[in-house]
Structures are given as structure tokens and as C-alpha cells.
């Protein structure tokens, strides 16, 4: 596993502007990467989020 940062829900909200309910709905629809669980906490590896963001931006510019 990479040594990149792990984003919290607060980080993801700040980076996307999405409400947590929207994030979890998008995860269920396979439109957003699922978090990894550390205990009961959800964390998103930086590289996974960055890859998703790149695809999302590319998809919106077509």
C-alpha cells in the first residue's frame, strides 16, 4: 500500500462539496470509491480519490 494520505469524510466533503448522504448514495451506485474501514472509521486513500476525481473531471469535459 502506498504511503499517501488517508482522507476523512470531512476531507471528502471539503474536496467535493457533497453531503455525506450523497457520497454514500454514489458509493452504492458505484459512482464514488468505497472507503476502507479502520475500526468504525471510513477513510479514502489519497490516490483512490485522486483517480476518481480525474475520471470525474474528464467525464464532465467531454
Short mmCIF file of N, CA, C and O in Angstrom, two decimals:
data_model
loop_
_atom_site.label_atom_id
_atom_site.label_comp_id
_atom_site.label_asym_id
_atom_site.label_seq_id
_atom_site.Cartn_x
_atom_site.Cartn_y
_atom_site.Cartn_z
N UNK A 1 0.85 -1.20 0.00
CA UNK A 1 0.00 0.00 0.00
C UNK A 1 0.88 1.24 0.00
O UNK A 1 1.94 1.28 0.59
N UNK A 2 0.42 2.23 -0.63
CA UNK A 2 1.14 3.49 -0.73
C UNK A 2 1.18 4.19 0.63
O UNK A 2 0.40 3.91 1.51
N UNK A 3 2.08 5.13 0.75
CA UNK A 3 2.19 5.90 1.98
C UNK A 3 1.44 7.22 1.88
O UNK A 3 1.70 8.15 2.63
N UNK A 4 0.51 7.33 0.93
CA UNK A 4 -0.26 8.56 0.74
C UNK A 4 -1.18 8.83 1.90
O UNK A 4 -1.40 8.01 2.79
N UNK A 5 -1.75 9.99 1.88
CA UNK A 5 -2.67 10.44 2.91
C UNK A 5 -3.97 9.65 2.86
O UNK A 5 -4.41 9.20 1.81
N UNK A 6 -4.61 9.52 4.02
CA UNK A 6 -5.94 8.94 4.10
C UNK A 6 -6.91 10.08 4.40
O UNK A 6 -6.76 10.79 5.39
N UNK A 7 -7.89 10.26 3.51
CA UNK A 7 -8.86 11.33 3.70
C UNK A 7 -10.01 10.87 4.59
O UNK A 7 -10.48 9.74 4.48
N UNK A 8 -10.47 11.77 5.44
CA UNK A 8 -11.64 11.52 6.28
C UNK A 8 -12.88 11.98 5.52
O UNK A 8 -12.79 12.62 4.48
N UNK A 9 -14.05 11.70 6.09
CA UNK A 9 -15.30 12.18 5.49
C UNK A 9 -15.27 13.71 5.42
O UNK A 9 -15.71 14.30 4.42
N UNK A 10 -14.76 14.34 6.45
CA UNK A 10 -14.68 15.81 6.45
C UNK A 10 -13.82 16.29 5.27
O UNK A 10 -14.18 17.26 4.60
N UNK A 11 -12.71 15.62 5.03
CA UNK A 11 -11.86 15.97 3.88
C UNK A 11 -12.61 15.79 2.57
O UNK A 11 -12.57 16.66 1.70
N UNK A 12 -13.28 14.66 2.43
CA UNK A 12 -14.02 14.36 1.19
C UNK A 12 -15.13 15.38 0.97
O UNK A 12 -15.33 15.86 -0.15
N UNK A 13 -15.82 15.74 2.04
CA UNK A 13 -16.86 16.78 1.93
C UNK A 13 -16.27 18.09 1.45
O UNK A 13 -16.83 18.76 0.57
N UNK A 14 -15.13 18.47 2.00
CA UNK A 14 -14.47 19.72 1.63
C UNK A 14 -14.00 19.68 0.17
O UNK A 14 -14.15 20.64 -0.57
N UNK A 15 -13.46 18.55 -0.25
CA UNK A 15 -12.92 18.42 -1.60
C UNK A 15 -13.99 18.31 -2.68
O UNK A 15 -13.77 18.71 -3.82
N UNK A 16 -15.14 17.72 -2.34
CA UNK A 16 -16.18 17.51 -3.35
C UNK A 16 -17.36 18.46 -3.22
O UNK A 16 -18.06 18.69 -4.20
N UNK A 17 -17.63 18.95 -2.02
CA UNK A 17 -18.82 19.74 -1.78
C UNK A 17 -20.06 18.89 -1.59
O UNK A 17 -21.16 19.40 -1.45
N UNK A 18 -19.88 17.56 -1.58
CA UNK A 18 -21.01 16.64 -1.42
C UNK A 18 -21.37 16.45 0.05
O UNK A 18 -20.49 16.40 0.91
N UNK A 19 -22.64 16.29 0.32
CA UNK A 19 -23.14 15.92 1.65
C UNK A 19 -22.83 14.44 1.87
O UNK A 19 -22.79 13.67 0.89
N UNK A 20 -22.60 14.00 3.11
CA UNK A 20 -22.32 12.58 3.34
C UNK A 20 -23.36 11.64 2.74
O UNK A 20 -23.00 10.59 2.21
N UNK A 21 -24.63 12.00 2.80
CA UNK A 21 -25.66 11.13 2.22
C UNK A 21 -25.45 10.97 0.71
O UNK A 21 -25.64 9.89 0.16
N UNK A 22 -25.03 12.04 0.05
CA UNK A 22 -24.75 11.98 -1.39
C UNK A 22 -23.54 11.09 -1.66
O UNK A 22 -23.55 10.28 -2.60
N UNK A 23 -22.52 11.22 -0.85
CA UNK A 23 -21.32 10.38 -1.01
C UNK A 23 -21.69 8.92 -0.88
O UNK A 23 -21.33 8.10 -1.74
N UNK A 24 -22.43 8.55 0.17
CA UNK A 24 -22.78 7.14 0.36
C UNK A 24 -23.75 6.64 -0.71
O UNK A 24 -23.68 5.48 -1.11
N UNK A 25 -24.62 7.52 -1.21
CA UNK A 25 -25.51 7.12 -2.32
C UNK A 25 -24.68 6.83 -3.57
O UNK A 25 -24.89 5.84 -4.27
N UNK A 26 -23.70 7.69 -3.85
CA UNK A 26 -22.84 7.50 -5.00
C UNK A 26 -21.99 6.23 -4.85
O UNK A 26 -21.73 5.55 -5.84
N UNK A 27 -21.57 5.91 -3.64
CA UNK A 27 -20.82 4.67 -3.41
C UNK A 27 -21.71 3.48 -3.76
O UNK A 27 -21.30 2.56 -4.46
N UNK A 28 -22.95 3.52 -3.30
CA UNK A 28 -23.89 2.43 -3.56
C UNK A 28 -24.15 2.25 -5.05
O UNK A 28 -24.33 1.13 -5.53
N UNK A 29 -24.12 3.35 -5.79
CA UNK A 29 -24.34 3.33 -7.24
C UNK A 29 -23.05 3.11 -8.03
O UNK A 29 -23.04 3.21 -9.25
N UNK A 30 -21.95 2.84 -7.32
CA UNK A 30 -20.62 2.68 -7.94
C UNK A 30 -20.17 3.92 -8.71
O UNK A 30 -19.49 3.83 -9.71
N UNK A 31 -20.57 5.08 -8.21
CA UNK A 31 -20.18 6.35 -8.81
C UNK A 31 -19.11 7.06 -8.00
O UNK A 31 -18.66 8.15 -8.38
N UNK A 32 -18.72 6.48 -6.87
CA UNK A 32 -17.71 7.05 -6.00
C UNK A 32 -17.01 5.90 -5.31
O UNK A 32 -17.64 4.89 -4.99
N UNK A 33 -15.69 6.00 -5.08
CA UNK A 33 -14.98 4.88 -4.47
C UNK A 33 -15.41 4.62 -3.03
O UNK A 33 -15.65 5.56 -2.26
N UNK A 34 -15.53 3.35 -2.70
CA UNK A 34 -15.86 2.96 -1.33
C UNK A 34 -14.67 3.23 -0.43
O UNK A 34 -13.52 3.09 -0.85
N UNK A 35 -14.93 3.61 0.81
CA UNK A 35 -13.82 3.84 1.73
C UNK A 35 -13.26 2.53 2.25
O UNK A 35 -13.89 1.48 2.14
N UNK A 36 -12.06 2.62 2.81
CA UNK A 36 -11.55 1.49 3.58
C UNK A 36 -11.99 1.76 5.02
O UNK A 36 -12.19 2.91 5.41
N UNK A 37 -12.19 0.71 5.79
CA UNK A 37 -12.60 0.86 7.17
C UNK A 37 -11.41 0.64 8.08
O UNK A 37 -10.66 -0.33 7.93
N UNK A 38 -11.23 1.53 9.01
CA UNK A 38 -10.23 1.39 10.07
C UNK A 38 -11.04 1.46 11.36
O UNK A 38 -11.47 2.55 11.77
N UNK A 39 -11.32 0.29 11.92
CA UNK A 39 -12.29 0.23 13.01
C UNK A 39 -13.64 0.62 12.45
O UNK A 39 -14.08 0.07 11.45
N UNK A 40 -14.26 1.62 13.05
CA UNK A 40 -15.55 2.08 12.53
C UNK A 40 -15.40 3.32 11.65
O UNK A 40 -16.38 3.83 11.12
N UNK A 41 -14.17 3.78 11.47
CA UNK A 41 -13.92 4.99 10.68
C UNK A 41 -13.77 4.67 9.20
O UNK A 41 -13.18 3.66 8.83
N UNK A 42 -14.31 5.54 8.37
CA UNK A 42 -14.16 5.43 6.91
C UNK A 42 -13.02 6.33 6.47
O UNK A 42 -12.95 7.50 6.86
N UNK A 43 -12.13 5.79 5.64
CA UNK A 43 -11.01 6.56 5.11
C UNK A 43 -10.85 6.26 3.63
O UNK A 43 -11.02 5.13 3.20
N UNK A 44 -10.50 7.29 2.86
CA UNK A 44 -10.26 7.15 1.44
C UNK A 44 -8.79 7.41 1.16
O UNK A 44 -8.29 8.50 1.46
N UNK A 45 -8.08 6.44 0.58
CA UNK A 45 -6.69 6.69 0.21
C UNK A 45 -6.62 7.83 -0.81
O UNK A 45 -7.43 7.91 -1.74
N UNK A 46 -5.66 8.70 -0.63
CA UNK A 46 -5.49 9.86 -1.49
C UNK A 46 -5.44 9.47 -2.97
O UNK A 46 -6.09 10.10 -3.81
N UNK A 47 -4.70 8.41 -3.29
CA UNK A 47 -4.55 8.03 -4.70
C UNK A 47 -5.87 7.53 -5.30
O UNK A 47 -6.15 7.76 -6.47
N UNK A 48 -6.71 6.88 -4.49
CA UNK A 48 -8.02 6.42 -4.97
C UNK A 48 -8.92 7.61 -5.26
O UNK A 48 -9.58 7.68 -6.30
N UNK A 49 -8.93 8.58 -4.35
CA UNK A 49 -9.74 9.78 -4.56
C UNK A 49 -9.24 10.57 -5.76
O UNK A 49 -10.04 11.01 -6.60
N UNK A 50 -7.92 10.72 -5.88
CA UNK A 50 -7.34 11.48 -6.98
C UNK A 50 -7.68 10.84 -8.32
O UNK A 50 -8.01 11.54 -9.29
N UNK A 51 -7.64 9.51 -8.38
CA UNK A 51 -8.01 8.81 -9.61
C UNK A 51 -9.48 9.05 -9.95
O UNK A 51 -9.83 9.34 -11.09
N UNK A 52 -10.36 8.95 -8.96
CA UNK A 52 -11.79 9.20 -9.17
C UNK A 52 -12.01 10.63 -9.67
O UNK A 52 -12.75 10.87 -10.62
N UNK A 53 -11.35 11.59 -9.02
CA UNK A 53 -11.51 12.99 -9.39
C UNK A 53 -11.07 13.23 -10.83
O UNK A 53 -11.75 13.94 -11.58
N UNK A 54 -9.97 12.60 -11.23
CA UNK A 54 -9.51 12.74 -12.61
C UNK A 54 -10.52 12.21 -13.61
O UNK A 54 -10.78 12.84 -14.64
N UNK A 55 -11.11 11.05 -13.30
CA UNK A 55 -12.15 10.49 -14.19
C UNK A 55 -13.38 11.38 -14.20
O UNK A 55 -13.99 11.58 -15.25
N UNK A 56 -13.77 11.91 -13.04
CA UNK A 56 -14.95 12.76 -12.95
C UNK A 56 -14.76 14.04 -13.76
O UNK A 56 -15.65 14.47 -14.48
N UNK A 57 -13.57 14.63 -13.66
CA UNK A 57 -13.28 15.86 -14.42
C UNK A 57 -13.26 15.55 -15.92
O UNK A 57 -13.84 16.30 -16.71
N UNK A 58 -12.62 14.46 -16.31
CA UNK A 58 -12.56 14.08 -17.73
C UNK A 58 -13.95 13.82 -18.27
O UNK A 58 -14.28 14.21 -19.39
N UNK A 59 -14.81 13.17 -17.47
CA UNK A 59 -16.17 12.88 -17.90
C UNK A 59 -17.01 14.12 -18.07
O UNK A 59 -17.89 14.18 -18.92
N UNK A 60 -16.74 15.16 -17.26
CA UNK A 60 -17.50 16.40 -17.35
C UNK A 60 -17.02 17.31 -18.47
O UNK A 60 -17.71 18.24 -18.84
N UNK A 61 -15.85 17.04 -19.01
CA UNK A 61 -15.32 17.93 -20.04
C UNK A 61 -15.58 17.41 -21.45
O UNK A 61 -15.20 18.04 -22.42
N UNK A 62 -16.22 16.26 -21.55
CA UNK A 62 -16.49 15.69 -22.88
C UNK A 62 -17.73 16.29 -23.49
O UNK A 62 -18.61 16.75 -22.90
#
